[in-house]
Every structure is written in structure tokens, then in C-alpha cells.
Amino acid sequence: MKEIILAKFGEIVLKGLNKNTFEDALIRNVKRRTKRLGKIDYWKAQSTLYINPLEESIDIDELIDRVKKVFGIAKVARAVSVEKDWDKITEAATTYLEDELTCAKSFKVQAKRADKKFPMGSPEICMQLGGKILEKFPHLEVDVHNPDVVVNVEIRENAYIHAGAEDGAGGIPVGTSGKAMLLLSGGIDSPVAGYMMAKRGVAVSAIHFESPPYTSERARLKVEKLASLMAHYCGAINFHCVPFTEIQEVLRDNAPEELFTILMRRLMMEVAQRICEKEEISALVTGESLGQVASQTMAAMVCTDNACRMPVFRPLIGMDKAEIVAISRKINTFETSIEPYEDCCTVFTPKHPKTKPSLQSVIDAQLAFDYEPLIAKAVEDTKIYTINAF
Ligand code: ATP
Ligand code: MG
């Protein structure tokens, strides 16, 4: 039987005049993420995107899995599509959903008649089809409140039958909320932060600071793997790898030890912003959560933000570690994040970092040395490449 995917739009249905822009972005993103699976037909009607695989070889489970990760889609149903002919509809419902109905104890029929020209109304469809199902599966009972199986019939330009929709990724389409640069480490938090911004429509690029030989190539490969896992949701990620060793060594040799981390973070922000300015990216994103570590106290963030000319989004700011871990498991980055490779942030870290640095002392410490040539060099030597999901 011919299967098709119905992807129902989420909150973009509430958009007013520019609704089409959002829908077009969503469809573009779905196409980008699925077209390599084979020949597929896509069209939209009534706040639903129809995804019709045209080749036998296309793995529908894989296709659904990809569609479910595209932001902007609230629900995804895998349906069978038949002509709007009553006999065909009943035949399709009882054969397509045979396994589900055989295993269930109870069911109900839910009908939606988008095509008002169809001769039967929704209540009549439910009653008639319910009767047919009971004839074929006499062990079943109708339960309108808590059925094991809901047989959905949607009458549109065709009739679509399915056993219910699964949740999609929610959010709004990537690319409709501007561009931001995620500071991506190898930890648990920053991939989750990137995911959360992408969910609100931001096109996420990533920047990673590495300090060879203190950090290894495997540590960088791990971060690239994280970016590739994020790309399942965010789309292809423009990845920037910054050589940070020299700045860290100079900081170690020149800055007051207790201010090392905060100065390092300010310099990371500076390098990131220069690259953003070149690429017309308008905000930074970090995985910081208030109070998690010494550099994430409010006083430390005041000092970090003082070095920033653009907004710094911290979507995890009010979240507990357990909540962050739950999302990281859901988006499949957790297992990679906990692989034990070093991060440049753990290189030369002081034993007693200041948790309440005074802004003036930090500014003075930064002015005591000319970091400009080092910053310029780090920006110049940054390697930029695209990381895809597959
Ligand atoms: P994460 O789990 O994301 O590593 P964390 O709890 O380990 O966060 P820190 O190491 O203090 O916290 O880093 C805070 C934030 O700074 C990170 O979430 C990330 O956005 C950024 N960051 C840290 N290290 C790097 C790095 N090597 N390259 C790019 N960004 C980094
Ligand atoms: Mg970290």
C-alpha cells in the first residue's frame, strides 16, 4: 500500500502576513534534510506538508525520523493514501491498520473532512467506518475516551488513513530568526544550547577553540561529531576551529592567575565577535548556566559581557544540570559529550578562580598586555568548514 507522510505545521500557522515566508523556509529545510534519500514529491495544503516518496527503495522509517527533527513541524503522521471512494477507504483502513487493530482491545475512529464536497460528514464517517471495523475485528470494543488505537481518516484531495500522529520537533523553521555563533566545547551544555536556539529559528554556526598540543586531535574530532549530531536538528553547521594555544600561554605567563579563566573567556568572545562581524552573524550563544562553575557566576558574566558588542544568548541560564542532560539525551549528544577528552578550558585553569571578579580589575589586567596581534592572528588562522548531519 502506498504510504505518505503528513507533517503538520506548528506555531507558524499563527503567523500573519508573512506566514508564507515561514512555510517556505520549513519546506526548504525538510527538502534539504530528506532529498538524499531518493525521489520525493513535496507539496503543502492546509497547514500540512505532504511528503510522498516516489521510489520503493526509500526507507520510510528513516524518512520519518528525519522529518521529525525539522523545527516548525508539530506532528508527523505516516499514512496510507487512497481515492475518496468509500469502499476503498474502508478496505484501506482495515488492511493498512490490520496489525494495530488485531493487537488492540479498543479503538475509535476520528474523521476530519477538509474537503466539504465529500458526501459524508465526519460523524457519519466515524459511525460507518466504526461499524465496518467491528465486523472485521469482532474482538474490539469502541472506546471514545481512552482507545488503544485511533483510526484517523482525513478527507482532503485524497483520503488519508493513519493510526495517529507522533510529535515533531516543534519550534519555528531554522533560518527565520537570524544567525548566531555558538561557542561549542566538547561538553554537555553547549550542544544543547545550540539546539535550543535552532528550535527558535536561529541558523547556528559554531566556533571551537582548541589548544594543541594541550588538547588532542581526538578532542577536536569529538566536537566535530557533536556538531554533526546537532546538524540533524540545526541543519548543516558552519564550523570554525580557532587555534588558541598562543593566547592561553601568554595569558598563563602574564595575567594574574585567579583572573586567567575570565580573561580567557573575554578573549574567546573577542575572537568570536570578529568572525561574526565578517560573516554578518549578529549574536553569540553559550552553554552557560547560572552558578554552575566559577566562570558562570553573575559577576563573572558581567565581566564576560563587558567584552561583548553583540547580544550573548544563554538559553540554559535557568536550567539545572539534570534538565540539560535530559535534552542532551533526547538529541543524542550525551554519549559523545561524556567521552573523556580534554577541553582548552581545562588547560592551565587556576586552582582558585575568582568567583566575584571586579570588572575594573579584569579590564586593567587585560590592558596590561597587548593581546591585539594574538587576537588578529587567531582570527586569521581559524579554519572554517561545513559539518553535515550525514
Ligand atoms: P559545556 O558543557 O558546554 O562544555 P561547561 O559547563 O563545561 O559547558 P565551561 O567549560 O565553563 O562550562 O564553558 C562555558 C561555555 O563556554 C560553554 O558552554 C561553551 O559555550 C563555551 N566554551 C567553553 N569551552 C569552549 C571551547 N573550547 N570552544 C568553544 N566554546 C567553549
Ligand atoms: Mg566545558
XYZ file of C-alpha atoms and ligand atoms in Angstrom:
422
model
C 0.000 0.000 0.000
C 1.241 3.470 -0.859
C 2.469 5.316 2.204
C 2.884 9.044 2.551
C 3.970 11.350 5.360
C 1.833 14.208 6.629
C 3.837 16.817 8.521
C 1.613 19.292 10.337
C 2.920 22.804 10.822
C 3.349 24.044 14.391
C 3.168 27.602 15.652
C 3.883 29.099 12.234
C 0.196 28.580 11.463
C -0.386 31.532 13.813
C 1.814 33.839 11.739
C 0.034 36.586 9.884
C 1.071 38.192 6.625
C 4.499 36.594 6.428
C 3.227 33.063 7.046
C 4.335 32.062 3.551
C 7.931 33.020 4.294
C 7.912 30.710 7.302
C 6.244 27.875 5.409
C 8.690 28.184 2.526
C 11.648 28.088 4.933
C 10.201 24.999 6.569
C 9.711 23.211 3.263
C 13.216 24.142 2.160
C 14.606 22.672 5.379
C 12.600 19.453 5.020
C 13.806 19.055 1.439
C 17.423 19.667 2.404
C 17.222 17.053 5.113
C 15.433 14.363 3.096
C 16.157 14.725 -0.598
C 19.215 12.467 -0.490
C 17.012 9.509 0.417
C 15.618 9.353 -3.125
C 12.983 10.904 -5.345
C 10.329 12.523 -3.200
C 7.380 14.752 -4.023
C 6.566 17.597 -1.605
C 3.501 19.866 -1.520
C 1.663 21.865 1.066
C -2.041 22.273 1.701
C -3.988 23.354 4.775
C -1.029 23.805 7.126
C 0.270 20.359 6.259
C 3.317 19.367 4.259
C 2.811 16.214 2.217
C 5.921 14.150 1.697
C 5.402 11.483 -0.876
C 8.259 9.042 -1.511
C 8.288 8.115 -5.199
C 10.778 5.264 -5.038
C 10.300 1.845 -3.482
C 13.835 1.907 -2.131
C 13.162 4.825 0.215
C 13.222 3.750 3.857
C 10.093 5.334 5.315
C 11.284 4.928 8.915
C 14.418 6.876 8.094
C 12.395 9.481 6.219
C 10.018 9.963 9.176
C 12.920 10.139 11.575
C 14.470 12.976 9.593
C 11.206 14.875 9.179
C 10.571 14.649 12.933
C 13.754 16.605 13.586
C 12.886 19.589 11.416
C 11.871 22.593 13.517
C 8.489 24.061 12.658
C 6.683 20.741 12.483
C 4.353 19.923 15.381
C 3.070 16.485 14.378
C 4.084 13.810 11.912
C 1.814 11.032 10.693
C 2.595 8.097 8.493
C -0.498 7.471 6.424
C -1.854 5.464 3.566
C -3.344 7.465 0.736
C -6.373 6.272 -1.260
C -9.007 7.712 -3.536
C -12.011 9.343 -1.895
C -14.149 6.312 -2.541
C -15.957 4.826 0.441
C -15.205 1.170 -0.367
C -11.552 1.980 -0.907
C -11.427 3.906 2.341
C -12.899 1.063 4.418
C -10.746 -1.506 2.666
C -7.621 0.580 3.263
C -8.429 1.277 6.926
C -8.981 -2.388 7.772
C -5.972 -3.715 5.897
C -3.446 -0.901 6.491
C -4.137 -0.887 10.232
C -4.722 -4.644 10.495
C -1.795 -5.307 12.862
C -2.697 -2.461 15.216
C -6.376 -3.417 15.268
C -5.623 -7.099 15.818
C -3.456 -6.364 18.870
C -5.763 -3.716 20.343
C -8.703 -4.211 22.694
C -10.426 -0.961 21.900
C -10.488 1.691 19.183
C -12.249 4.741 17.922
C -12.491 6.442 14.554
C -11.636 10.100 14.218
C -12.576 11.828 10.984
C -11.584 15.182 9.561
C -13.334 16.357 6.447
C -11.297 19.167 4.930
C -12.993 18.593 1.560
C -16.534 19.747 2.259
C -17.699 18.272 -1.032
C -17.244 14.757 0.266
C -20.796 13.388 0.629
C -20.452 12.029 4.184
C -19.971 14.224 7.254
C -17.390 13.460 9.947
C -19.846 11.817 12.418
C -21.198 9.612 9.654
C -17.698 8.580 8.563
C -16.892 7.633 12.176
C -20.066 5.613 12.576
C -19.922 3.789 9.262
C -16.228 3.011 9.421
C -16.517 2.001 13.087
C -19.190 -0.499 12.066
C -17.017 -1.956 9.301
C -14.070 -2.324 11.661
C -16.209 -4.113 14.262
C -17.429 -6.509 11.578
C -13.887 -7.452 10.638
C -12.416 -7.370 14.163
C -15.240 -8.595 16.406
C -12.962 -8.769 19.479
C -12.725 -4.966 19.540
C -14.762 -2.514 21.568
C -15.366 1.118 20.818
C -13.877 3.390 23.475
C -14.128 7.082 22.685
C -12.217 8.205 25.785
C -9.172 6.011 26.035
C -8.872 3.755 22.983
C -5.816 1.613 22.246
C -5.965 2.641 18.584
C -7.355 5.771 16.973
C -8.187 5.241 13.330
C -7.778 8.650 11.698
C -9.448 9.400 8.405
C -8.631 12.702 6.763
C -10.613 13.599 3.676
C -8.614 16.088 1.645
C -7.794 15.984 -2.082
C -7.302 12.299 -1.329
C -8.303 10.229 1.673
C -5.551 9.619 4.221
C -5.726 6.939 6.883
C -3.374 6.628 9.810
C -3.165 5.453 13.404
C -2.281 8.841 14.891
C 0.482 11.371 14.643
C 3.736 11.457 16.589
C 5.260 14.623 17.987
C 7.522 16.590 15.670
C 10.384 18.818 16.791
C 8.178 21.881 17.440
C 9.730 25.345 17.278
C 9.991 27.519 14.180
C 11.989 26.912 10.991
C 15.751 27.328 11.149
C 16.786 30.415 9.229
C 13.765 32.553 10.102
C 15.299 34.148 13.239
C 18.689 35.354 12.071
C 22.174 33.910 12.528
C 24.105 33.267 15.720
C 27.511 31.853 16.603
C 27.541 29.056 19.171
C 30.647 28.657 21.299
C 30.861 24.895 21.093
C 33.015 22.959 23.525
C 33.082 19.203 23.914
C 30.834 19.307 26.969
C 27.205 18.500 27.601
C 25.848 22.026 27.698
C 26.817 23.877 24.551
C 25.263 21.393 22.054
C 22.005 21.691 23.997
C 22.257 25.492 23.879
C 22.706 25.348 20.089
C 19.735 23.026 19.743
C 17.552 25.387 21.765
C 18.444 28.427 19.676
C 17.893 26.491 16.433
C 14.494 25.490 17.778
C 13.592 29.175 17.849
C 14.575 29.545 14.216
C 18.193 30.642 14.547
C 20.688 29.494 11.926
C 23.524 28.275 14.137
C 27.197 28.437 13.218
C 29.745 27.028 15.638
C 33.136 28.135 16.887
C 35.510 25.879 18.767
C 38.744 26.889 20.471
C 41.485 24.295 20.580
C 44.910 24.386 22.163
C 47.176 21.767 20.662
C 49.280 20.080 21.924
C 47.473 20.521 25.256
C 44.293 19.376 23.546
C 44.410 16.436 21.169
C 43.123 15.872 17.676
C 40.668 13.371 19.137
C 39.204 16.138 21.293
C 38.530 18.155 18.139
C 37.060 15.141 16.341
C 34.704 14.736 19.278
C 33.491 18.327 18.910
C 33.040 17.826 15.163
C 30.987 14.738 15.954
C 28.821 16.825 18.287
C 28.316 19.404 15.544
C 27.294 16.649 13.168
C 24.763 15.294 15.691
C 23.403 18.812 16.192
C 23.076 19.186 12.425
C 20.235 16.633 12.486
C 18.212 19.446 14.046
C 20.092 22.621 13.113
C 20.916 21.765 9.519
C 24.479 21.879 8.183
C 26.739 23.812 10.549
C 29.408 26.267 9.506
C 32.221 25.209 11.806
C 35.106 27.451 12.901
C 38.134 25.977 14.591
C 40.331 28.570 16.317
C 43.951 27.873 17.278
C 44.003 29.193 20.849
C 47.270 27.846 22.268
C 49.295 31.025 21.986
C 46.687 33.205 23.661
C 46.405 30.733 26.511
C 50.162 30.518 27.002
C 50.513 34.279 27.015
C 47.661 34.586 29.484
C 49.272 31.987 31.729
C 52.584 33.867 31.668
C 51.204 37.395 32.037
C 47.805 37.554 33.711
C 47.043 37.229 37.431
C 46.363 33.548 37.936
C 42.950 33.988 39.577
C 41.749 36.017 36.575
C 43.026 33.551 33.973
C 39.654 31.977 33.187
C 37.702 35.200 32.946
C 40.322 36.818 30.686
C 40.416 33.713 28.544
C 36.646 33.879 28.147
C 36.765 37.568 27.209
C 39.375 36.810 24.556
C 37.279 33.910 23.227
C 34.365 36.319 22.908
C 36.554 38.850 21.096
C 37.788 36.314 18.549
C 34.244 35.015 18.041
C 32.858 38.511 17.510
C 35.448 39.410 14.882
C 34.462 36.320 12.925
C 30.761 37.132 13.400
C 31.318 40.628 12.059
C 32.987 39.215 8.951
C 30.127 36.757 8.393
C 27.239 39.062 9.354
C 26.280 36.947 12.336
C 24.529 39.051 14.945
C 24.704 37.209 18.267
C 26.716 34.758 20.350
C 25.371 31.671 22.121
C 26.952 29.822 25.034
C 26.007 26.822 27.137
C 26.372 28.678 30.429
C 24.012 28.042 33.315
C 23.959 30.412 36.275
C 26.153 29.316 39.151
C 27.280 26.050 37.548
C 31.014 26.838 37.857
C 33.203 29.792 38.886
C 33.087 31.406 35.437
C 29.304 31.241 35.394
C 28.511 33.403 38.405
C 26.645 36.599 37.673
C 29.747 38.677 38.477
C 31.793 36.609 36.007
C 29.159 37.011 33.316
C 29.171 40.776 33.870
C 32.905 40.705 33.146
C 32.445 38.484 30.077
C 29.623 40.549 28.631
C 31.617 43.729 29.114
C 33.891 42.399 26.368
C 30.930 41.854 24.024
C 29.466 44.204 21.441
C 26.661 41.856 20.497
C 23.997 40.022 22.483
C 25.121 36.827 24.200
C 22.279 34.324 24.362
C 22.458 31.744 27.136
C 19.411 29.551 26.685
C 20.426 27.257 29.585
C 20.824 30.066 32.094
C 17.986 28.957 34.372
C 18.269 25.216 33.888
C 19.551 22.552 36.239
C 22.170 20.079 35.046
C 19.609 17.248 35.148
C 17.296 19.166 32.819
C 20.157 19.881 30.430
C 21.213 16.223 30.485
C 17.650 15.144 29.650
C 17.675 17.276 26.493
C 21.161 16.146 25.587
C 19.984 12.522 25.763
C 16.941 13.351 23.669
C 19.033 14.939 20.911
C 21.567 12.130 21.129
C 24.626 14.226 22.022
C 25.022 12.990 25.607
C 27.054 9.837 24.934
C 29.523 11.780 22.811
C 29.700 14.707 25.255
C 30.770 12.455 28.121
C 33.683 10.945 26.209
C 36.656 11.934 28.342
C 38.706 14.254 26.137
C 40.298 17.441 27.384
C 38.945 20.899 26.531
C 41.044 24.042 26.231
C 39.082 25.483 29.159
C 40.669 22.917 31.429
C 44.194 23.801 30.303
C 46.090 25.994 32.824
C 42.965 26.548 34.920
C 43.765 28.165 38.266
C 43.154 26.251 41.482
C 41.302 29.221 42.938
C 39.493 31.158 40.235
C 37.797 34.363 41.346
C 34.063 33.806 41.599
C 33.388 37.509 42.110
C 35.945 39.312 39.959
C 35.666 43.090 39.950
C 35.144 44.385 36.441
C 37.811 47.064 36.822
C 40.469 44.564 37.908
C 39.652 42.405 34.895
C 39.798 45.334 32.481
C 43.097 46.503 33.997
C 44.576 43.027 33.726
C 43.592 42.817 30.064
C 45.020 46.268 29.300
C 48.355 45.326 30.897
C 49.284 43.293 27.843
C 48.792 43.898 24.132
C 46.656 40.958 23.038
C 45.667 42.568 19.745
C 48.244 40.839 17.485
C 47.393 37.491 19.051
C 43.672 38.027 18.525
C 44.192 39.054 14.905
C 46.364 36.013 14.289
C 43.865 33.626 15.875
C 41.113 35.034 13.645
C 43.307 34.770 10.584
C 44.360 31.194 11.289
C 40.832 29.970 12.027
C 39.817 27.039 9.856
C 36.267 27.149 8.512
C 34.368 24.174 7.106
C 30.854 22.798 6.870
C 29.693 19.906 9.031
C 26.715 17.896 7.835
C 24.426 15.521 9.636
C 25.018 12.503 7.450
P 29.920 22.743 28.235
O 29.247 21.551 28.827
O 29.164 23.354 27.099
O 31.377 22.488 27.941
P 30.657 23.728 30.793
O 29.637 23.508 31.823
O 31.780 22.766 30.702
O 29.911 23.845 29.379
P 32.577 25.863 30.605
O 33.617 24.888 30.228
O 32.830 26.878 31.658
O 31.204 25.178 31.031
O 32.130 26.639 29.303
C 31.066 27.518 29.287
C 30.691 27.774 27.856
O 31.784 28.360 27.172
C 30.372 26.520 27.095
O 29.039 26.121 27.257
C 30.669 26.940 25.685
O 29.590 27.696 25.151
C 31.868 27.853 25.870
N 33.133 27.109 25.707
C 33.873 26.510 26.653
N 34.965 25.919 26.124
C 34.940 26.167 24.793
C 35.784 25.840 23.676
N 36.894 25.124 23.827
N 35.416 26.267 22.466
C 34.275 26.981 22.297
N 33.460 27.316 23.292
C 33.770 26.920 24.536
Mg 33.124 22.545 29.140
